[in-house]
């Protein structure tokens, strides 16, 4: 009953070629991204100093990442002092083992889940299912994805690829398998769909004693976790169950509450286009008689320290998952999120996934190329991640790490020629002399490059040669 996994998916070019043929998908994406883009632009424009706020957010994240070892220890001490238990997970397998063990220790066979891309990253639902534990997604869009046996395609709106009619069909077909069925006369009116989800989820909240969550931020000075959301379902998950297990990437740490205030200003504006999100839930360890009485925090590495070691690539860890870069990306708008084969789609996915997973698979090695390098993602990013810079950096790594001998040899030859002006002049002279012999289409596998590009005609003489010749004529 779990959603599909990303394992074994084909590379981006193959997936995106299929996605762009889907007219319904493109229509849904165009409509949704245009709406969110407009709302975001309006509330960003009204900020008195957006560049200043962006710079402050970038600085906080960079400073935290530089001293992450220290802040993580401070966080652990604060969470422990407040009555919580901290677990360290080096990779997905360890994190899953910890969470499955914690749920089994409660004796429960089901959990409610909210706000957790990290648990999707590690495939927690599948791990729980293997242990006979059912995970119920409670974020509305995640619920649609789960009922549709689908995978998320957007960071903020995981079911962005679905329209209302499709959601109604999914609710009617699948809700009964997971609990309270949808009403027989359900229409595709947004209020009717929301009401069906509310009744379905309410039953689940009232009967489930263990919750699994993520977090948007972890404040090191007090050990406080913070979740921002729009529906209130998160707050139900975070307050009603007896046991709360939060699985959070280590890069979500920030030092102080003062730092948090910068992100509370930037995140809602950049993601949903709101000045303030409707629900901000914070919790610190356990409070006797109020909320979950057992709290576990699983700190997830899963490749993050490797990303931190890369001087160019590490800026991806600043990401606060606002999804603004997805909504402006011309590639994402046409292909949708599934083509990226990861829980992190769009421009941020194209730089984060290959770094977290490595570039061994064809899919992960293809992701840094899933961009036109137009730079729109960088312009809107509230923490100023230079995504094009990282994409180019990862492309270089992909070539170095791959077995693309021909490309490596071609680059080495180009470097040899370009290193000395005299070599370049000789090469240009030779190219001009034999220009009629230069083929329009390169042979063998190199043809893939010329199939989609026109080779510019080679001139009879180089600009320098022409200049020398005509200058002499003038004098
Ligand atoms: S990279 Fe920047 S714009 Fe994209 S999701 Fe992360 S914070 Fe938002």
Short mmCIF file of C-alpha atoms and ligand atoms in Angstrom, two decimals:
data_model
loop_
_atom_site.label_atom_id
_atom_site.label_comp_id
_atom_site.label_asym_id
_atom_site.label_seq_id
_atom_site.Cartn_x
_atom_site.Cartn_y
_atom_site.Cartn_z
CA UNK A 1 0.00 0.00 0.00
CA UNK A 2 3.00 2.30 0.07
CA UNK A 3 3.84 4.82 -2.63
CA UNK A 4 6.21 3.98 -5.45
CA UNK A 5 9.93 4.36 -4.89
CA UNK A 6 12.42 6.19 -7.07
CA UNK A 7 14.81 3.26 -7.39
CA UNK A 8 15.74 2.18 -10.89
CA UNK A 9 14.11 5.14 -12.62
CA UNK A 10 15.45 6.08 -16.05
CA UNK A 11 17.64 9.16 -16.59
CA UNK A 12 16.23 12.67 -16.80
CA UNK A 13 16.22 13.01 -20.61
CA UNK A 14 14.13 9.87 -20.98
CA UNK A 15 11.67 10.77 -18.21
CA UNK A 16 11.32 14.38 -19.30
CA UNK A 17 10.75 13.41 -22.96
CA UNK A 18 7.72 11.40 -21.84
CA UNK A 19 6.51 14.10 -19.42
CA UNK A 20 6.45 16.91 -21.99
CA UNK A 21 4.06 14.86 -24.15
CA UNK A 22 1.48 14.91 -21.34
CA UNK A 23 -0.75 17.89 -22.15
CA UNK A 24 -2.81 17.54 -18.96
CA UNK A 25 0.33 17.55 -16.80
CA UNK A 26 1.69 20.64 -18.52
CA UNK A 27 -1.64 22.42 -18.12
CA UNK A 28 -1.82 21.58 -14.38
CA UNK A 29 1.78 22.71 -13.84
CA UNK A 30 1.46 25.92 -15.83
CA UNK A 31 -1.65 26.93 -13.95
CA UNK A 32 -0.33 26.09 -10.47
CA UNK A 33 3.19 27.53 -10.85
CA UNK A 34 1.90 30.76 -12.42
CA UNK A 35 -0.50 31.32 -9.51
CA UNK A 36 2.16 30.74 -6.81
CA UNK A 37 4.74 32.81 -8.73
CA UNK A 38 2.41 35.79 -8.87
CA UNK A 39 1.58 35.61 -5.16
CA UNK A 40 5.25 35.30 -4.22
CA UNK A 41 6.33 38.26 -6.34
CA UNK A 42 3.66 40.50 -4.75
CA UNK A 43 4.67 39.77 -1.13
CA UNK A 44 8.40 39.90 -1.84
CA UNK A 45 8.01 43.29 -3.53
CA UNK A 46 6.46 44.76 -0.40
CA UNK A 47 9.50 43.86 1.76
CA UNK A 48 11.49 47.03 2.41
CA UNK A 49 14.85 45.27 1.99
CA UNK A 50 14.60 41.88 0.29
CA UNK A 51 18.28 41.76 -0.74
CA UNK A 52 19.28 42.56 2.85
CA UNK A 53 17.02 39.86 4.33
CA UNK A 54 18.31 37.38 1.77
CA UNK A 55 21.90 38.20 2.64
CA UNK A 56 21.16 37.82 6.36
CA UNK A 57 19.58 34.39 5.79
CA UNK A 58 22.54 33.29 3.67
CA UNK A 59 25.00 34.47 6.31
CA UNK A 60 23.18 32.65 9.14
CA UNK A 61 23.13 29.39 7.18
CA UNK A 62 26.78 29.67 6.14
CA UNK A 63 27.92 30.45 9.66
CA UNK A 64 25.90 27.52 11.04
CA UNK A 65 27.25 25.12 8.43
CA UNK A 66 30.83 26.22 9.19
CA UNK A 67 30.37 25.30 12.85
CA UNK A 68 27.76 22.56 12.42
CA UNK A 69 29.63 20.13 14.67
CA UNK A 70 29.40 22.57 17.58
CA UNK A 71 25.74 23.53 17.01
CA UNK A 72 24.65 19.90 16.70
CA UNK A 73 26.19 19.04 20.07
CA UNK A 74 24.53 22.12 21.59
CA UNK A 75 21.21 21.00 20.07
CA UNK A 76 21.59 17.48 21.43
CA UNK A 77 22.31 18.76 24.93
CA UNK A 78 19.31 21.11 24.88
CA UNK A 79 16.89 18.44 23.57
CA UNK A 80 18.12 15.95 26.16
CA UNK A 81 17.84 18.51 28.98
CA UNK A 82 14.22 19.16 27.91
CA UNK A 83 13.33 15.47 28.20
CA UNK A 84 13.81 14.30 24.61
CA UNK A 85 16.11 11.57 23.28
CA UNK A 86 18.51 12.20 20.41
CA UNK A 87 19.60 9.50 17.94
CA UNK A 88 22.30 9.94 15.28
CA UNK A 89 21.76 8.23 11.92
CA UNK A 90 24.65 8.08 9.46
CA UNK A 91 22.54 6.83 6.57
CA UNK A 92 19.05 5.85 5.47
CA UNK A 93 19.34 2.25 6.68
CA UNK A 94 20.36 3.34 10.17
CA UNK A 95 17.62 5.98 10.39
CA UNK A 96 14.98 3.47 9.29
CA UNK A 97 16.27 0.91 11.77
CA UNK A 98 16.04 3.44 14.60
CA UNK A 99 12.51 4.60 13.75
CA UNK A 100 11.15 1.08 13.18
CA UNK A 101 12.66 0.03 16.54
CA UNK A 102 11.11 3.01 18.34
CA UNK A 103 7.65 2.34 16.89
CA UNK A 104 7.89 -1.38 17.68
CA UNK A 105 8.83 -0.53 21.27
CA UNK A 106 5.49 1.28 21.66
CA UNK A 107 3.61 -1.85 20.54
CA UNK A 108 1.65 0.18 17.95
CA UNK A 109 1.14 -0.97 14.36
CA UNK A 110 0.44 2.40 12.75
CA UNK A 111 1.81 5.95 12.71
CA UNK A 112 0.58 9.31 11.42
CA UNK A 113 3.10 11.33 9.45
CA UNK A 114 3.52 14.97 8.59
CA UNK A 115 6.00 17.37 7.06
CA UNK A 116 8.84 15.13 6.30
CA UNK A 117 10.77 15.11 3.09
CA UNK A 118 13.62 13.49 5.03
CA UNK A 119 11.53 10.37 5.66
CA UNK A 120 10.69 10.21 1.96
CA UNK A 121 14.37 10.58 1.17
CA UNK A 122 15.19 7.51 3.28
CA UNK A 123 12.14 5.47 2.23
CA UNK A 124 10.76 5.22 5.77
CA UNK A 125 7.21 4.25 4.72
CA UNK A 126 8.55 1.21 2.89
CA UNK A 127 10.75 0.26 5.87
CA UNK A 128 7.78 0.55 8.23
CA UNK A 129 5.63 -1.49 5.86
CA UNK A 130 8.24 -4.27 5.82
CA UNK A 131 7.96 -4.36 9.62
CA UNK A 132 4.15 -4.59 9.41
CA UNK A 133 3.59 -0.96 10.45
CA UNK A 134 1.30 1.28 8.38
CA UNK A 135 2.26 4.93 7.87
CA UNK A 136 -0.63 7.33 7.22
CA UNK A 137 0.25 10.59 5.50
CA UNK A 138 -1.75 13.51 6.89
CA UNK A 139 -0.63 16.51 4.87
CA UNK A 140 -3.47 16.94 2.34
CA UNK A 141 -1.24 16.81 -0.72
CA UNK A 142 0.75 13.88 0.71
CA UNK A 143 -2.54 12.09 1.37
CA UNK A 144 -3.49 12.52 -2.31
CA UNK A 145 -0.08 11.15 -3.32
CA UNK A 146 -0.39 8.18 -0.97
CA UNK A 147 -3.96 7.31 -1.98
CA UNK A 148 -3.00 7.61 -5.66
CA UNK A 149 0.01 5.27 -5.14
CA UNK A 150 2.05 8.06 -6.61
CA UNK A 151 5.25 9.97 -5.78
CA UNK A 152 5.48 13.69 -4.86
CA UNK A 153 6.32 16.04 -7.72
CA UNK A 154 6.78 19.36 -5.92
CA UNK A 155 8.35 20.32 -2.58
CA UNK A 156 5.48 22.44 -1.34
CA UNK A 157 2.58 21.04 -3.36
CA UNK A 158 3.46 17.35 -3.78
CA UNK A 159 0.29 16.68 -5.82
CA UNK A 160 0.71 19.71 -8.10
CA UNK A 161 0.46 17.41 -11.11
CA UNK A 162 -3.13 16.49 -10.18
CA UNK A 163 -6.21 18.59 -10.88
CA UNK A 164 -9.45 18.60 -8.93
CA UNK A 165 -11.22 16.00 -11.08
CA UNK A 166 -8.30 13.60 -10.66
CA UNK A 167 -8.26 14.15 -6.88
CA UNK A 168 -11.98 13.42 -6.63
CA UNK A 169 -11.48 10.19 -8.56
CA UNK A 170 -8.57 9.16 -6.28
CA UNK A 171 -10.56 9.89 -3.12
CA UNK A 172 -13.54 7.88 -4.34
CA UNK A 173 -11.42 4.98 -5.47
CA UNK A 174 -8.90 4.66 -2.64
CA UNK A 175 -10.03 6.35 0.58
CA UNK A 176 -12.00 3.32 1.77
CA UNK A 177 -8.85 1.15 1.62
CA UNK A 178 -7.15 3.43 4.15
CA UNK A 179 -10.01 4.27 6.55
CA UNK A 180 -13.15 6.36 6.32
CA UNK A 181 -14.44 6.28 2.72
CA UNK A 182 -15.20 9.38 0.64
CA UNK A 183 -18.90 10.35 0.40
CA UNK A 184 -20.66 8.72 -2.56
CA UNK A 185 -21.79 12.09 -3.94
CA UNK A 186 -18.35 13.76 -3.69
CA UNK A 187 -17.90 16.57 -6.20
CA UNK A 188 -14.68 18.24 -7.32
CA UNK A 189 -15.52 21.45 -5.47
CA UNK A 190 -12.41 22.31 -3.37
CA UNK A 191 -14.51 22.65 -0.21
CA UNK A 192 -16.09 19.23 -0.70
CA UNK A 193 -12.68 17.64 -1.32
CA UNK A 194 -11.19 19.33 1.76
CA UNK A 195 -14.15 18.22 3.90
CA UNK A 196 -13.78 14.59 2.73
CA UNK A 197 -10.07 14.71 3.64
CA UNK A 198 -10.81 16.37 6.97
CA UNK A 199 -13.30 13.69 8.06
CA UNK A 200 -10.99 10.91 6.86
CA UNK A 201 -7.96 12.33 8.67
CA UNK A 202 -9.81 13.30 11.86
CA UNK A 203 -10.56 9.64 12.54
CA UNK A 204 -6.91 8.84 12.03
CA UNK A 205 -5.67 11.58 14.38
CA UNK A 206 -8.04 10.46 17.14
CA UNK A 207 -6.98 6.82 16.98
CA UNK A 208 -3.19 6.86 16.34
CA UNK A 209 -0.76 7.08 19.24
CA UNK A 210 2.56 7.53 17.43
CA UNK A 211 3.50 10.34 15.04
CA UNK A 212 6.49 10.79 12.75
CA UNK A 213 7.39 14.29 11.62
CA UNK A 214 10.16 16.32 10.06
CA UNK A 215 10.96 19.92 10.92
CA UNK A 216 11.73 23.12 9.06
CA UNK A 217 14.22 24.31 11.66
CA UNK A 218 15.93 23.15 14.86
CA UNK A 219 17.01 25.94 17.22
CA UNK A 220 20.24 24.85 18.87
CA UNK A 221 20.17 27.22 21.86
CA UNK A 222 16.96 25.74 23.31
CA UNK A 223 16.61 22.41 21.45
CA UNK A 224 13.34 23.60 19.88
CA UNK A 225 11.93 22.11 16.68
CA UNK A 226 9.82 24.26 14.37
CA UNK A 227 7.25 23.25 11.76
CA UNK A 228 5.57 25.74 9.43
CA UNK A 229 2.40 24.60 7.65
CA UNK A 230 -0.89 25.77 6.25
CA UNK A 231 -3.52 23.18 7.13
CA UNK A 232 -3.34 22.52 10.86
CA UNK A 233 -2.92 18.80 10.19
CA UNK A 234 0.68 19.15 11.28
CA UNK A 235 -0.36 20.59 14.60
CA UNK A 236 -2.76 17.65 15.13
CA UNK A 237 0.12 15.24 14.47
CA UNK A 238 2.53 17.12 16.67
CA UNK A 239 0.22 17.49 19.67
CA UNK A 240 -2.29 14.60 19.84
CA UNK A 241 -0.17 11.39 19.80
CA UNK A 242 1.60 10.06 22.87
CA UNK A 243 4.92 9.50 21.11
CA UNK A 244 6.52 11.85 18.59
CA UNK A 245 9.50 10.83 16.46
CA UNK A 246 11.07 13.59 14.36
CA UNK A 247 13.49 12.71 11.57
CA UNK A 248 15.44 15.81 10.54
CA UNK A 249 18.45 16.47 8.31
CA UNK A 250 21.38 17.91 10.26
CA UNK A 251 21.49 21.00 8.02
CA UNK A 252 18.15 22.22 9.45
CA UNK A 253 19.97 23.49 12.54
CA UNK A 254 20.08 27.22 13.25
CA UNK A 255 21.78 28.74 16.30
CA UNK A 256 19.19 31.03 17.93
CA UNK A 257 15.58 32.25 18.01
CA UNK A 258 16.76 35.56 16.66
CA UNK A 259 18.07 33.72 13.60
CA UNK A 260 14.72 31.97 13.31
CA UNK A 261 12.93 35.31 12.97
CA UNK A 262 14.73 35.95 9.66
CA UNK A 263 13.47 32.67 8.22
CA UNK A 264 9.93 33.12 9.54
CA UNK A 265 9.84 36.27 7.42
CA UNK A 266 11.35 34.75 4.29
CA UNK A 267 9.98 31.20 4.10
CA UNK A 268 6.20 31.82 3.87
CA UNK A 269 6.70 34.65 1.39
CA UNK A 270 8.96 32.54 -0.82
CA UNK A 271 6.90 29.34 -0.65
CA UNK A 272 3.15 29.98 -0.47
CA UNK A 273 3.33 33.70 -1.20
CA UNK A 274 1.89 34.53 2.22
CA UNK A 275 3.18 37.13 4.67
CA UNK A 276 2.85 34.59 7.45
CA UNK A 277 1.97 30.91 7.35
CA UNK A 278 -1.24 29.92 9.19
CA UNK A 279 0.35 27.42 11.61
CA UNK A 280 3.80 27.61 13.20
CA UNK A 281 4.29 24.84 15.77
CA UNK A 282 7.31 24.76 18.06
CA UNK A 283 8.14 22.17 20.68
CA UNK A 284 11.02 21.65 23.08
CA UNK A 285 11.49 18.14 24.47
CA UNK A 286 8.40 17.10 26.43
CA UNK A 287 6.06 19.11 28.67
CA UNK A 288 4.29 17.06 31.38
CA UNK A 289 0.55 16.90 30.74
CA UNK A 290 0.76 18.72 27.41
CA UNK A 291 1.37 17.10 24.02
CA UNK A 292 3.40 13.94 23.35
CA UNK A 293 5.02 12.57 26.50
CA UNK A 294 7.81 10.80 24.64
CA UNK A 295 9.93 12.62 22.09
CA UNK A 296 12.71 11.23 19.91
CA UNK A 297 14.83 13.26 17.52
CA UNK A 298 16.65 11.32 14.79
CA UNK A 299 19.43 13.49 13.33
CA UNK A 300 19.99 12.38 9.75
CA UNK A 301 23.27 12.66 7.86
CA UNK A 302 22.70 10.44 4.79
CA UNK A 303 25.33 12.14 2.61
CA UNK A 304 25.09 15.65 4.08
CA UNK A 305 28.59 15.71 5.55
CA UNK A 306 29.94 14.72 2.12
CA UNK A 307 28.09 17.69 0.61
CA UNK A 308 29.56 19.89 3.33
CA UNK A 309 33.05 18.84 2.28
CA UNK A 310 32.52 20.21 -1.26
CA UNK A 311 33.40 23.91 -1.23
CA UNK A 312 31.14 24.79 -4.18
CA UNK A 313 28.37 22.24 -3.65
CA UNK A 314 27.86 22.87 0.06
CA UNK A 315 25.71 25.93 -0.54
CA UNK A 316 22.89 23.50 -1.42
CA UNK A 317 22.65 22.76 2.32
CA UNK A 318 21.39 26.31 2.88
CA UNK A 319 18.10 25.32 1.24
CA UNK A 320 14.98 25.93 3.32
CA UNK A 321 12.74 23.98 0.87
CA UNK A 322 10.59 26.94 -0.10
CA UNK A 323 10.18 25.69 -3.71
CA UNK A 324 10.44 29.17 -5.26
CA UNK A 325 13.13 27.86 -7.63
CA UNK A 326 10.78 25.16 -8.95
CA UNK A 327 8.02 27.62 -9.78
CA UNK A 328 10.28 29.83 -11.93
CA UNK A 329 12.24 27.07 -13.64
CA UNK A 330 11.40 26.72 -17.36
CA UNK A 331 12.51 23.10 -17.31
CA UNK A 332 10.49 22.11 -14.23
CA UNK A 333 7.40 23.85 -15.59
CA UNK A 334 7.45 21.62 -18.63
CA UNK A 335 8.62 18.31 -17.24
CA UNK A 336 7.11 18.31 -13.75
CA UNK A 337 8.80 16.81 -10.72
CA UNK A 338 8.67 13.09 -11.48
CA UNK A 339 11.30 13.41 -14.21
CA UNK A 340 13.90 14.22 -11.53
CA UNK A 341 13.45 10.78 -9.94
CA UNK A 342 13.89 12.07 -6.41
CA UNK A 343 11.94 13.52 -3.52
CA UNK A 344 13.78 16.78 -4.31
CA UNK A 345 12.68 17.92 -7.78
CA UNK A 346 13.42 21.05 -9.80
CA UNK A 347 16.61 23.12 -9.67
CA UNK A 348 17.37 22.36 -6.02
CA UNK A 349 16.87 18.64 -6.71
CA UNK A 350 19.23 18.85 -9.68
CA UNK A 351 22.04 19.94 -7.34
CA UNK A 352 21.07 18.25 -4.07
CA UNK A 353 20.18 14.73 -5.21
CA UNK A 354 23.42 14.00 -7.12
CA UNK A 355 25.41 15.23 -4.14
CA UNK A 356 23.45 13.24 -1.55
CA UNK A 357 23.27 10.04 -3.60
CA UNK A 358 26.50 10.37 -5.59
CA UNK A 359 26.56 10.29 -9.38
CA UNK A 360 26.95 6.57 -9.96
CA UNK A 361 23.52 5.94 -11.50
CA UNK A 362 22.60 7.19 -14.95
CA UNK A 363 19.72 9.14 -13.43
CA UNK A 364 21.81 10.98 -10.83
CA UNK A 365 24.59 11.77 -13.32
CA UNK A 366 21.99 13.25 -15.69
CA UNK A 367 20.44 15.65 -13.15
CA UNK A 368 23.06 18.47 -13.33
CA UNK A 369 22.13 18.74 -17.03
CA UNK A 370 18.42 19.25 -16.26
CA UNK A 371 18.74 23.00 -16.60
CA UNK A 372 19.15 25.76 -19.17
CA UNK A 373 21.37 27.70 -16.72
CA UNK A 374 19.07 30.71 -17.17
CA UNK A 375 19.63 31.75 -13.55
CA UNK A 376 15.97 32.39 -12.61
CA UNK A 377 16.34 29.98 -9.67
CA UNK A 378 19.20 31.99 -8.21
CA UNK A 379 17.26 35.24 -8.54
CA UNK A 380 14.36 34.01 -6.39
CA UNK A 381 16.23 31.88 -3.84
CA UNK A 382 15.77 33.41 -0.37
CA UNK A 383 19.13 32.02 0.80
CA UNK A 384 20.95 33.02 -2.41
CA UNK A 385 22.04 29.55 -3.50
CA UNK A 386 23.87 30.02 -6.81
CA UNK A 387 22.27 26.98 -8.39
CA UNK A 388 23.76 27.55 -11.88
CA UNK A 389 27.25 27.68 -10.35
CA UNK A 390 26.70 24.35 -8.60
CA UNK A 391 25.17 22.81 -11.73
CA UNK A 392 28.25 23.66 -13.79
CA UNK A 393 30.49 22.37 -11.00
CA UNK A 394 28.57 19.08 -10.89
CA UNK A 395 28.66 18.74 -14.68
CA UNK A 396 32.45 18.89 -14.47
CA UNK A 397 32.37 16.24 -11.75
CA UNK A 398 30.00 14.07 -13.78
CA UNK A 399 32.42 14.11 -16.72
CA UNK A 400 35.41 13.38 -14.49
CA UNK A 401 33.67 10.52 -12.73
CA UNK A 402 32.06 9.02 -15.82
CA UNK A 403 33.65 6.82 -18.39
CA UNK A 404 33.05 9.42 -21.13
CA UNK A 405 36.51 9.05 -22.62
CA UNK A 406 35.69 10.86 -25.86
CA UNK A 407 34.44 13.94 -23.99
CA UNK A 408 37.45 13.97 -21.71
CA UNK A 409 39.84 13.64 -24.64
CA UNK A 410 38.07 16.40 -26.57
CA UNK A 411 38.31 18.74 -23.55
CA UNK A 412 41.98 17.89 -23.05
CA UNK A 413 42.70 18.63 -26.74
CA UNK A 414 40.78 21.93 -26.53
CA UNK A 415 42.79 22.92 -23.47
CA UNK A 416 46.08 22.13 -25.23
CA UNK A 417 45.11 24.29 -28.20
CA UNK A 418 43.74 27.19 -26.15
CA UNK A 419 46.73 27.34 -23.79
CA UNK A 420 49.07 28.96 -26.40
CA UNK A 421 48.04 31.65 -28.95
CA UNK A 422 50.37 30.17 -31.54
CA UNK A 423 48.62 26.80 -31.33
CA UNK A 424 45.23 28.46 -31.65
CA UNK A 425 46.37 30.40 -34.75
CA UNK A 426 47.67 27.25 -36.40
CA UNK A 427 44.47 25.37 -35.60
CA UNK A 428 42.34 28.21 -37.02
CA UNK A 429 44.44 28.35 -40.19
CA UNK A 430 44.12 24.62 -40.66
CA UNK A 431 40.36 24.70 -40.01
CA UNK A 432 39.93 27.53 -42.55
CA UNK A 433 41.91 25.68 -45.20
CA UNK A 434 40.06 22.38 -44.78
CA UNK A 435 36.67 23.80 -43.90
CA UNK A 436 34.90 22.02 -46.73
CA UNK A 437 35.96 18.68 -45.28
CA UNK A 438 34.44 19.39 -41.84
CA UNK A 439 31.26 17.26 -41.56
CA UNK A 440 27.88 18.75 -40.59
CA UNK A 441 27.24 15.76 -38.36
CA UNK A 442 29.92 14.34 -36.06
CA UNK A 443 30.50 10.60 -36.39
CA UNK A 444 29.48 7.86 -33.92
CA UNK A 445 28.18 8.72 -30.45
CA UNK A 446 29.36 12.34 -30.90
CA UNK A 447 26.48 12.67 -33.36
CA UNK A 448 24.16 13.06 -30.35
CA UNK A 449 25.67 16.51 -29.88
CA UNK A 450 25.32 17.72 -33.46
CA UNK A 451 21.82 16.21 -33.88
CA UNK A 452 20.39 18.98 -31.71
CA UNK A 453 22.81 21.80 -32.60
CA UNK A 454 23.95 23.49 -35.80
CA UNK A 455 27.71 23.60 -36.19
CA UNK A 456 28.52 27.19 -37.11
CA UNK A 457 30.16 27.47 -40.57
CA UNK A 458 33.96 27.66 -40.29
CA UNK A 459 35.18 30.98 -41.80
CA UNK A 460 37.83 31.07 -44.50
CA UNK A 461 40.15 33.00 -42.18
CA UNK A 462 40.14 33.93 -38.49
CA UNK A 463 39.27 37.42 -37.27
CA UNK A 464 42.91 38.05 -36.37
CA UNK A 465 44.11 36.98 -39.81
CA UNK A 466 41.47 39.19 -41.45
CA UNK A 467 42.51 42.13 -39.27
CA UNK A 468 46.16 41.73 -40.13
CA UNK A 469 45.41 41.45 -43.83
CA UNK A 470 43.02 44.42 -44.05
CA UNK A 471 45.09 46.64 -41.72
CA UNK A 472 48.05 46.13 -44.01
CA UNK A 473 45.89 46.98 -47.03
CA UNK A 474 44.75 50.26 -45.41
CA UNK A 475 48.21 51.50 -44.52
S1 LIG B 1 17.12 26.29 -3.46
FE1 LIG B 1 16.42 28.26 -2.66
S2 LIG B 1 14.57 28.69 -3.88
FE2 LIG B 1 14.99 26.50 -4.14
S3 LIG B 1 13.79 25.48 -2.55
FE3 LIG B 1 15.83 25.84 -1.68
S4 LIG B 1 15.66 27.81 -0.61
FE4 LIG B 1 13.90 27.68 -1.98
#
